[in-house]
Amino acid sequence: MTNDIDNPSSPSSRRDFLKTSAMAGIAASFGVAPRVVGASSLQAEPAAFAGPIAISSRNGQQSVLKAMELIQSGADALDAVVAGVNLVEEDPEDTSVGYGGLPNALGVVQLDSAVMHGLTCRAGSVGCIEGIMYPSKVAKLVLERTDHVNLVGQGAQDFAVMHGFPVQNLLTEKARLEWVKWRENMSTQDDYLPKHQPGSTGIGDLAAPIKRHWGTIHCSAIDLAGNISCVTTTSGMAFKVPGRIGDSPVIGAGLYCDNTVGAAGSTGRGEANLENLASFLIVERMRAGDSPQAACLYACQRIADHTKLARLLDANGRPDFNVQFYALNIKGEVGGAEIWGGNGTFAAATPAGGRLVDLAYLYKAK
Ligand code: GLY
C-alpha cells in the first residue's frame, strides 16, 4: 500500500489545516499514532496526491515542517529541504548529524552530506568535512558554485571557508564522553581503562561494549512548481575509521531524485547501501511502476540478497544490521521500509500538517 498522508479522514487532513493556523495545525499533527503498514498490504491501489509534500527520516519532524513552511511561501524544494535539515545539523542533542555528532575513532567529527536538484539534474556533496556545522549548505554550494559534484576533506573545508563558513569545534561534551566510553570499552587488550573501583582488577570490569550507530537525516520534497529535490546529511558511523565516508555523500546511494519520477534517500549502515546504490535503485523501480513503499522494500531485499559475509549475518543468514529507505513519487505518494522493523516510522508533511508514517520491513525486529 502506498501511504496517502493526505487522507481526508486523518487528523492532519486538509480540512483540519483550513480550520487551524498553519504551524499550530501542523505541529499538533505529530504524535498521531502511525498506521501499521506491512509488506502484506502492498497490493492496495495507491491514492493520488496533488500538491507539495516533504518527507524525512524520523529525526526530521521539525525539518519537514520547516521545509513545508518554506515551500508554501514559494521556495524551491532544494532550498526548503536544506533549511529543514539545518535544524538538525545545529542541534547538539542529535548525535548522528552535524554539531554534536559522534566523532571518528580519533575523536574528530567528520561530516558527510549531499544534495540533488531534480529540475536541473544536478548534485553536490561534501565528504569527511571537519569543523563546518552545516555540511548540507556546503554541498549545495558545491552544486551551485563549482563544476564538480564531490569535495572531500581539507578541500571541502577550504571551499566552505572561502564562502564564509566559520570553522568551529563540533565535538560536544556529550559526544566526547560517548567517544571516551567507546574507546575505553572496545578492548580488554589495550591500555585504556573504563572507570572502575580501586580494589578491582579494572581490566576485568569492562562495561558492556558500546553499540555503534549509523544515524543520519534524509529529507526529500516536492515544491509548489512540482519540482523535486533531496538532501542527506550525517556524522556517519560512530567511531569510524578516520577518512571513511558512508553512503550519504554518494549520489545514487544516500539519495537520488528525478523530477519525472520521485526521490529516495536512506539512513542506516552506509556500506550496505554503497554496495547496492539503493536510492538510485528505488527511483528506477518507481520509474518502472513500483509504489514508493514497494521500491523501498525491493532495495531492502536486494541488500539482504547481497550480504554474504558471515560476520554481517545472523544465525539465520539475515543481515545483522539495519538500513532504512524513504521515498516519494511525483504523484505525492510516499513510502519507506527498513530491513529490521515493526515500530519504525518516518516523518511527512503536506500543507495539511505533519505526521509519522510507518516503515514497512523485511524482518520483524526482536
Ligand atoms: N548512512 C550513514 C552512514 O553510514 O554514514
Tab-separated table of C-alpha atoms and ligand atoms in Angstrom:
chain	number	residue	atom	x	y	z
A	1	MET	CA	0.000	0.000	0.000
A	2	THR	CA	1.154	3.495	-0.666
A	3	ASN	CA	0.770	5.827	2.263
A	4	ASP	CA	-1.702	8.523	1.387
A	5	ILE	CA	-0.767	11.049	4.005
A	6	ASP	CA	-3.394	13.463	2.759
A	7	ASN	CA	-6.154	11.099	3.787
A	8	PRO	CA	-9.057	13.471	4.490
A	9	SER	CA	-10.228	11.318	7.375
A	10	SER	CA	-6.929	11.737	9.203
A	11	PRO	CA	-6.451	14.316	11.966
A	12	SER	CA	-3.913	16.099	9.781
A	13	SER	CA	-6.312	16.481	6.873
A	14	ARG	CA	-6.570	19.472	4.590
A	15	ARG	CA	-9.927	20.298	6.222
A	16	ASP	CA	-8.257	20.496	9.630
A	17	PHE	CA	-5.487	22.597	8.135
A	18	LEU	CA	-8.025	25.045	6.848
A	19	LYS	CA	-9.529	25.282	10.317
A	20	THR	CA	-6.265	25.984	12.100
A	21	SER	CA	-3.362	28.353	11.800
A	22	ALA	CA	-0.653	26.776	9.641
A	23	MET	CA	2.121	25.955	12.090
A	24	ALA	CA	-0.138	25.223	15.029
A	25	GLY	CA	-2.118	22.773	12.959
A	26	ILE	CA	1.000	21.136	11.591
A	27	ALA	CA	2.760	20.869	14.925
A	28	ALA	CA	-0.296	19.344	16.548
A	29	SER	CA	-0.398	16.624	13.929
A	30	PHE	CA	2.822	14.981	15.104
A	31	GLY	CA	2.224	12.381	17.722
A	32	VAL	CA	-0.732	10.936	15.837
A	33	ALA	CA	-0.491	7.166	16.174
A	34	PRO	CA	1.024	5.900	12.938
A	35	ARG	CA	-0.885	3.401	10.873
A	36	VAL	CA	0.548	-0.080	10.583
A	37	VAL	CA	1.801	-0.598	7.066
A	38	GLY	CA	3.257	-4.035	6.478
A	39	ALA	CA	4.543	-5.811	3.437
A	40	SER	CA	1.282	-7.737	3.152
A	41	SER	CA	-0.666	-4.591	2.281
A	42	LEU	CA	1.419	-3.772	-0.762
A	43	GLN	CA	-1.240	-4.770	-3.264
A	44	ALA	CA	-3.595	-1.895	-2.466
A	45	GLU	CA	-4.019	0.781	-5.127
A	46	PRO	CA	-2.082	3.953	-4.378
A	47	ALA	CA	-4.124	7.086	-3.905
A	48	ALA	CA	-3.182	10.077	-5.995
A	49	PHE	CA	-1.891	13.190	-4.326
A	50	ALA	CA	-1.656	16.626	-5.833
A	51	GLY	CA	0.435	19.286	-4.177
A	52	PRO	CA	3.625	19.849	-2.238
A	53	ILE	CA	4.994	17.299	0.181
A	54	ALA	CA	8.102	16.744	2.291
A	55	ILE	CA	9.366	13.553	3.912
A	56	SER	CA	12.300	12.748	6.152
A	57	SER	CA	13.737	10.199	8.470
A	58	ARG	CA	12.035	10.217	11.856
A	59	ASN	CA	14.534	12.683	13.349
A	60	GLY	CA	13.323	15.271	10.834
A	61	GLN	CA	9.878	16.007	12.238
A	62	GLN	CA	10.725	19.689	12.562
A	63	SER	CA	12.616	19.580	9.274
A	64	VAL	CA	9.616	18.591	7.165
A	65	LEU	CA	7.525	21.276	8.841
A	66	LYS	CA	10.203	23.875	8.101
A	67	ALA	CA	10.541	22.642	4.517
A	68	MET	CA	6.778	22.776	4.029
A	69	GLU	CA	6.546	26.265	5.522
A	70	LEU	CA	9.175	27.494	3.031
A	71	ILE	CA	7.607	25.636	0.104
A	72	GLN	CA	4.263	27.226	0.857
A	73	SER	CA	5.915	30.629	0.733
A	74	GLY	CA	7.240	29.786	-2.733
A	75	ALA	CA	10.687	28.333	-2.011
A	76	ASP	CA	12.390	25.904	-4.360
A	77	ALA	CA	12.374	22.360	-2.950
A	78	LEU	CA	16.181	22.336	-2.647
A	79	ASP	CA	16.258	25.478	-0.505
A	80	ALA	CA	13.414	24.068	1.572
A	81	VAL	CA	14.943	20.669	2.352
A	82	VAL	CA	18.361	22.154	3.158
A	83	ALA	CA	16.793	24.690	5.535
A	84	GLY	CA	14.851	21.806	7.072
A	85	VAL	CA	17.869	19.624	7.829
A	86	ASN	CA	19.876	22.637	9.058
A	87	LEU	CA	17.677	22.466	12.183
A	88	VAL	CA	19.048	19.006	12.935
A	89	GLU	CA	22.630	19.815	11.892
A	90	GLU	CA	22.751	22.570	14.527
A	91	ASP	CA	21.003	20.503	17.218
A	92	PRO	CA	23.586	19.254	19.785
A	93	GLU	CA	21.150	16.608	21.004
A	94	ASP	CA	21.140	14.681	17.717
A	95	THR	CA	24.379	12.707	17.911
A	96	SER	CA	24.105	11.415	14.351
A	97	VAL	CA	24.201	14.670	12.398
A	98	GLY	CA	26.244	17.893	12.328
A	99	TYR	CA	27.127	19.660	15.581
A	100	GLY	CA	27.136	17.112	18.399
A	101	GLY	CA	27.569	14.186	16.008
A	102	LEU	CA	29.606	11.262	17.335
A	103	PRO	CA	33.235	11.514	16.203
A	104	ASN	CA	35.547	9.107	14.404
A	105	ALA	CA	37.896	6.698	16.178
A	106	LEU	CA	40.287	9.563	16.962
A	107	GLY	CA	37.585	11.790	18.439
A	108	VAL	CA	37.275	14.064	15.392
A	109	VAL	CA	33.812	14.890	13.999
A	110	GLN	CA	33.840	14.271	10.232
A	111	LEU	CA	30.618	15.047	8.362
A	112	ASP	CA	29.140	13.897	5.044
A	113	SER	CA	26.316	15.468	3.054
A	114	ALA	CA	24.861	15.580	-0.440
A	115	VAL	CA	22.061	17.376	-2.242
A	116	MET	CA	20.310	16.723	-5.527
A	117	HIS	CA	18.136	19.098	-7.562
A	118	GLY	CA	15.559	17.374	-9.729
A	119	LEU	CA	14.803	20.265	-12.098
A	120	THR	CA	18.408	20.672	-13.244
A	121	CYS	CA	19.503	17.044	-12.596
A	122	ARG	CA	22.491	18.408	-10.684
A	123	ALA	CA	24.121	17.326	-7.442
A	124	GLY	CA	26.732	18.431	-4.931
A	125	SER	CA	28.368	16.758	-1.991
A	126	VAL	CA	30.987	17.004	0.718
A	127	GLY	CA	32.674	14.080	2.437
A	128	CYS	CA	34.714	13.938	5.616
A	129	ILE	CA	34.416	17.669	6.153
A	130	GLU	CA	35.610	18.880	9.579
A	131	GLY	CA	34.630	21.946	11.610
A	132	ILE	CA	31.671	23.065	9.486
A	133	MET	CA	28.304	22.936	11.210
A	134	TYR	CA	26.157	22.910	8.050
A	135	PRO	CA	27.654	20.440	5.555
A	136	SER	CA	24.381	20.392	3.598
A	137	LYS	CA	24.766	24.115	2.838
A	138	VAL	CA	28.301	23.461	1.599
A	139	ALA	CA	27.054	20.541	-0.544
A	140	LYS	CA	24.511	22.921	-2.077
A	141	LEU	CA	27.292	25.428	-2.788
A	142	VAL	CA	29.324	22.685	-4.481
A	143	LEU	CA	26.326	22.225	-6.789
A	144	GLU	CA	25.826	25.945	-7.331
A	145	ARG	CA	29.354	27.360	-7.379
A	146	THR	CA	31.617	24.660	-8.826
A	147	ASP	CA	31.755	22.495	-11.896
A	148	HIS	CA	32.212	19.446	-9.626
A	149	VAL	CA	29.980	17.129	-7.657
A	150	ASN	CA	32.141	15.881	-4.755
A	151	LEU	CA	34.590	17.704	-2.496
A	152	VAL	CA	36.225	15.916	0.431
A	153	GLY	CA	38.368	16.532	3.493
A	154	GLN	CA	40.536	19.633	3.669
A	155	GLY	CA	39.471	20.746	0.195
A	156	ALA	CA	35.826	20.713	1.269
A	157	GLN	CA	36.638	22.735	4.388
A	158	ASP	CA	38.744	25.230	2.398
A	159	PHE	CA	35.849	25.661	-0.006
A	160	ALA	CA	33.448	26.283	2.898
A	161	VAL	CA	35.816	28.845	4.431
A	162	MET	CA	36.127	30.547	1.038
A	163	HIS	CA	32.367	31.007	1.134
A	164	GLY	CA	32.382	32.476	4.624
A	165	PHE	CA	31.654	29.486	6.836
A	166	PRO	CA	33.375	29.626	10.246
A	167	VAL	CA	35.431	26.626	11.380
A	168	GLN	CA	34.010	25.511	14.710
A	169	ASN	CA	34.564	22.793	17.275
A	170	LEU	CA	31.705	20.370	16.588
A	171	LEU	CA	32.576	17.906	19.374
A	172	THR	CA	30.134	18.485	22.221
A	173	GLU	CA	30.884	17.289	25.739
A	174	LYS	CA	28.138	14.684	25.383
A	175	ALA	CA	29.707	13.271	22.202
A	176	ARG	CA	33.228	13.403	23.658
A	177	LEU	CA	32.118	11.363	26.679
A	178	GLU	CA	30.435	8.796	24.401
A	179	TRP	CA	33.672	8.505	22.416
A	180	VAL	CA	35.771	8.059	25.590
A	181	LYS	CA	33.325	5.386	26.787
A	182	TRP	CA	33.646	3.562	23.459
A	183	ARG	CA	37.449	3.863	23.438
A	184	GLU	CA	37.811	2.564	26.991
A	185	ASN	CA	35.463	-0.362	26.474
A	186	MET	CA	36.400	-1.528	22.998
A	187	SER	CA	39.107	-3.964	24.049
A	188	THR	CA	40.475	-5.779	27.058
A	189	GLN	CA	43.821	-5.958	25.275
A	190	ASP	CA	44.746	-2.264	25.208
A	191	ASP	CA	45.710	0.171	27.959
A	192	TYR	CA	42.607	2.339	28.114
A	193	LEU	CA	40.528	1.509	31.197
A	194	PRO	CA	36.958	2.500	31.957
A	195	LYS	CA	36.217	3.975	35.365
A	196	HIS	CA	36.496	1.190	37.945
A	197	GLN	CA	36.798	0.611	41.661
A	198	PRO	CA	40.364	0.944	43.053
A	199	GLY	CA	40.176	-2.549	44.530
A	200	SER	CA	39.126	-4.211	41.304
A	201	THR	CA	41.336	-5.582	38.599
A	202	GLY	CA	39.950	-2.902	36.332
A	203	ILE	CA	40.552	-4.594	33.071
A	204	GLY	CA	38.232	-7.426	34.020
A	205	ASP	CA	35.464	-4.979	34.932
A	206	LEU	CA	34.773	-3.608	31.491
A	207	ALA	CA	31.279	-2.292	30.948
A	208	ALA	CA	29.139	-3.750	28.162
A	209	PRO	CA	30.528	-2.950	24.708
A	210	ILE	CA	29.119	0.223	23.220
A	211	LYS	CA	26.738	-0.314	20.324
A	212	ARG	CA	27.839	1.911	17.461
A	213	HIS	CA	25.168	3.592	15.417
A	214	TRP	CA	24.562	4.986	11.986
A	215	GLY	CA	22.304	7.979	12.405
A	216	THR	CA	21.729	10.492	9.594
A	217	ILE	CA	18.852	12.599	8.308
A	218	HIS	CA	17.398	12.396	4.831
A	219	CYS	CA	14.771	14.860	3.535
A	220	SER	CA	13.030	14.973	0.133
A	221	ALA	CA	10.343	17.367	-1.068
A	222	ILE	CA	8.159	18.445	-3.954
A	223	ASP	CA	7.561	22.186	-4.160
A	224	LEU	CA	4.630	24.218	-5.486
A	225	ALA	CA	6.015	24.026	-9.023
A	226	GLY	CA	6.156	20.221	-8.822
A	227	ASN	CA	9.955	20.175	-8.666
A	228	ILE	CA	11.702	17.559	-6.532
A	229	SER	CA	14.894	17.884	-4.501
A	230	CYS	CA	16.569	15.972	-1.702
A	231	VAL	CA	19.353	16.139	0.866
A	232	THR	CA	21.099	13.703	3.188
A	233	THR	CA	23.448	14.792	5.973
A	234	THR	CA	25.256	12.866	8.702
A	235	SER	CA	28.181	12.468	11.044
A	236	GLY	CA	28.302	8.916	9.739
A	237	MET	CA	29.080	5.713	11.535
A	238	ALA	CA	30.034	6.429	15.135
A	239	PHE	CA	33.777	5.962	15.839
A	240	LYS	CA	34.520	5.157	12.193
A	241	VAL	CA	37.994	4.780	10.742
A	242	PRO	CA	39.238	8.340	10.082
A	243	GLY	CA	38.655	9.247	6.453
A	244	ARG	CA	35.710	6.897	5.995
A	245	ILE	CA	32.796	8.237	4.021
A	246	GLY	CA	29.449	6.499	4.089
A	247	ASP	CA	26.592	6.443	1.627
A	248	SER	CA	25.243	9.898	2.498
A	249	PRO	CA	27.561	11.940	0.229
A	250	VAL	CA	27.384	9.469	-2.654
A	251	ILE	CA	24.788	10.325	-5.289
A	252	GLY	CA	22.648	7.254	-6.003
A	253	ALA	CA	23.434	5.698	-2.623
A	254	GLY	CA	22.443	8.109	0.169
A	255	LEU	CA	19.971	9.937	-2.053
A	256	TYR	CA	18.716	10.328	-5.582
A	257	CYS	CA	15.937	12.175	-7.360
A	258	ASP	CA	14.500	12.587	-10.813
A	259	ASN	CA	11.911	15.290	-11.465
A	260	THR	CA	9.869	12.968	-13.661
A	261	VAL	CA	9.746	10.125	-11.135
A	262	GLY	CA	10.455	10.938	-7.475
A	263	ALA	CA	13.130	10.859	-4.808
A	264	ALA	CA	14.684	8.398	-2.387
A	265	GLY	CA	17.170	8.506	0.449
A	266	SER	CA	18.478	6.424	3.270
A	267	THR	CA	19.766	6.109	6.800
A	268	GLY	CA	21.473	3.143	8.426
A	269	ARG	CA	24.544	1.093	7.542
A	270	GLY	CA	26.042	3.030	4.657
A	271	GLU	CA	28.392	0.315	3.472
A	272	ALA	CA	25.453	-1.930	2.563
A	273	ASN	CA	23.805	0.883	0.674
A	274	LEU	CA	27.008	1.846	-1.137
A	275	GLU	CA	27.408	-1.673	-2.449
A	276	ASN	CA	23.887	-1.594	-3.869
A	277	LEU	CA	23.323	2.060	-4.877
A	278	ALA	CA	19.910	1.669	-3.356
A	279	SER	CA	18.499	5.188	-3.713
A	280	PHE	CA	19.118	5.065	-7.460
A	281	LEU	CA	17.615	1.584	-7.496
A	282	ILE	CA	14.485	2.811	-5.702
A	283	VAL	CA	13.948	5.704	-8.114
A	284	GLU	CA	14.382	3.344	-11.056
A	285	ARG	CA	11.917	0.865	-9.528
A	286	MET	CA	9.411	3.705	-9.141
A	287	ARG	CA	10.040	4.707	-12.761
A	288	ALA	CA	9.111	1.146	-13.699
A	289	GLY	CA	5.860	1.360	-11.748
A	290	ASP	CA	6.595	0.371	-8.148
A	291	SER	CA	4.961	2.351	-5.378
A	292	PRO	CA	7.470	4.144	-3.109
A	293	GLN	CA	6.993	1.551	-0.397
A	294	ALA	CA	7.356	-1.418	-2.746
A	295	ALA	CA	10.518	0.134	-4.207
A	296	CYS	CA	11.986	0.648	-0.723
A	297	LEU	CA	11.223	-2.946	0.226
A	298	TYR	CA	12.816	-4.113	-3.007
A	299	ALA	CA	16.023	-2.286	-2.037
A	300	CYS	CA	15.979	-3.898	1.420
A	301	GLN	CA	15.636	-7.319	-0.199
A	302	ARG	CA	18.478	-6.538	-2.624
A	303	ILE	CA	20.766	-5.726	0.307
A	304	ALA	CA	19.711	-8.908	2.120
A	305	ASP	CA	20.387	-10.957	-1.026
A	306	HIS	CA	23.811	-9.365	-1.496
A	307	THR	CA	25.009	-9.684	2.084
A	308	LYS	CA	27.290	-12.717	2.029
A	309	LEU	CA	29.920	-12.182	4.728
A	310	ALA	CA	29.338	-14.349	7.795
A	311	ARG	CA	30.313	-11.533	10.152
A	312	LEU	CA	27.403	-9.472	8.764
A	313	LEU	CA	24.804	-12.247	9.062
A	314	ASP	CA	22.759	-13.545	11.964
A	315	ALA	CA	22.300	-17.228	12.778
A	316	ASN	CA	19.529	-17.432	10.154
A	317	GLY	CA	21.580	-15.886	7.368
A	318	ARG	CA	19.875	-12.498	7.539
A	319	PRO	CA	21.730	-9.155	7.637
A	320	ASP	CA	22.803	-8.375	11.177
A	321	PHE	CA	22.332	-4.610	10.673
A	322	ASN	CA	19.646	-2.198	9.622
A	323	VAL	CA	19.105	0.199	6.728
A	324	GLN	CA	16.080	2.464	6.222
A	325	PHE	CA	14.792	3.897	2.960
A	326	TYR	CA	12.356	6.766	2.358
A	327	ALA	CA	10.761	7.631	-0.966
A	328	LEU	CA	8.164	9.824	-2.603
A	329	ASN	CA	6.920	9.964	-6.160
A	330	ILE	CA	5.708	12.747	-8.391
A	331	LYS	CA	2.087	11.815	-7.616
A	332	GLY	CA	2.796	12.696	-3.981
A	333	GLU	CA	2.731	9.102	-2.762
A	334	VAL	CA	5.209	8.294	-0.002
A	335	GLY	CA	6.628	5.099	1.456
A	336	GLY	CA	9.511	3.742	3.428
A	337	ALA	CA	10.977	0.442	4.519
A	338	GLU	CA	13.752	-0.999	6.627
A	339	ILE	CA	15.415	-4.382	6.871
A	340	TRP	CA	14.535	-4.892	10.538
A	341	GLY	CA	11.388	-3.179	11.773
A	342	GLY	CA	7.988	-3.250	13.326
A	343	ASN	CA	7.999	0.074	15.116
A	344	GLY	CA	9.861	2.300	12.659
A	345	THR	CA	8.323	5.476	11.298
A	346	PHE	CA	9.270	8.404	9.115
A	347	ALA	CA	8.051	11.987	9.026
A	348	ALA	CA	5.921	13.541	6.319
A	349	ALA	CA	4.314	16.938	5.879
A	350	THR	CA	1.848	18.447	3.463
A	351	PRO	CA	0.087	21.814	3.700
A	352	ALA	CA	-2.402	19.901	5.850
A	353	GLY	CA	0.161	19.128	8.535
A	354	GLY	CA	2.847	16.712	9.583
A	355	ARG	CA	2.583	13.145	10.717
A	356	LEU	CA	4.527	9.987	11.268
A	357	VAL	CA	4.089	7.171	8.767
A	358	ASP	CA	5.031	3.544	9.413
A	359	LEU	CA	8.013	1.966	7.721
A	360	ALA	CA	7.407	-1.421	6.123
A	361	TYR	CA	10.023	-4.036	6.893
A	362	LEU	CA	11.592	-7.267	5.691
A	363	TYR	CA	12.056	-8.890	9.087
A	364	LYS	CA	10.286	-8.245	12.374
A	365	ALA	CA	12.801	-6.907	14.911
A	366	LYS	CA	13.066	-8.899	18.107
B	1	GLY	N1	24.137	6.098	6.485
B	1	GLY	C1	25.092	6.859	7.164
B	1	GLY	C2	26.433	6.282	7.134
B	1	GLY	O1	26.601	5.083	7.011
B	1	GLY	O2	27.382	7.040	7.244
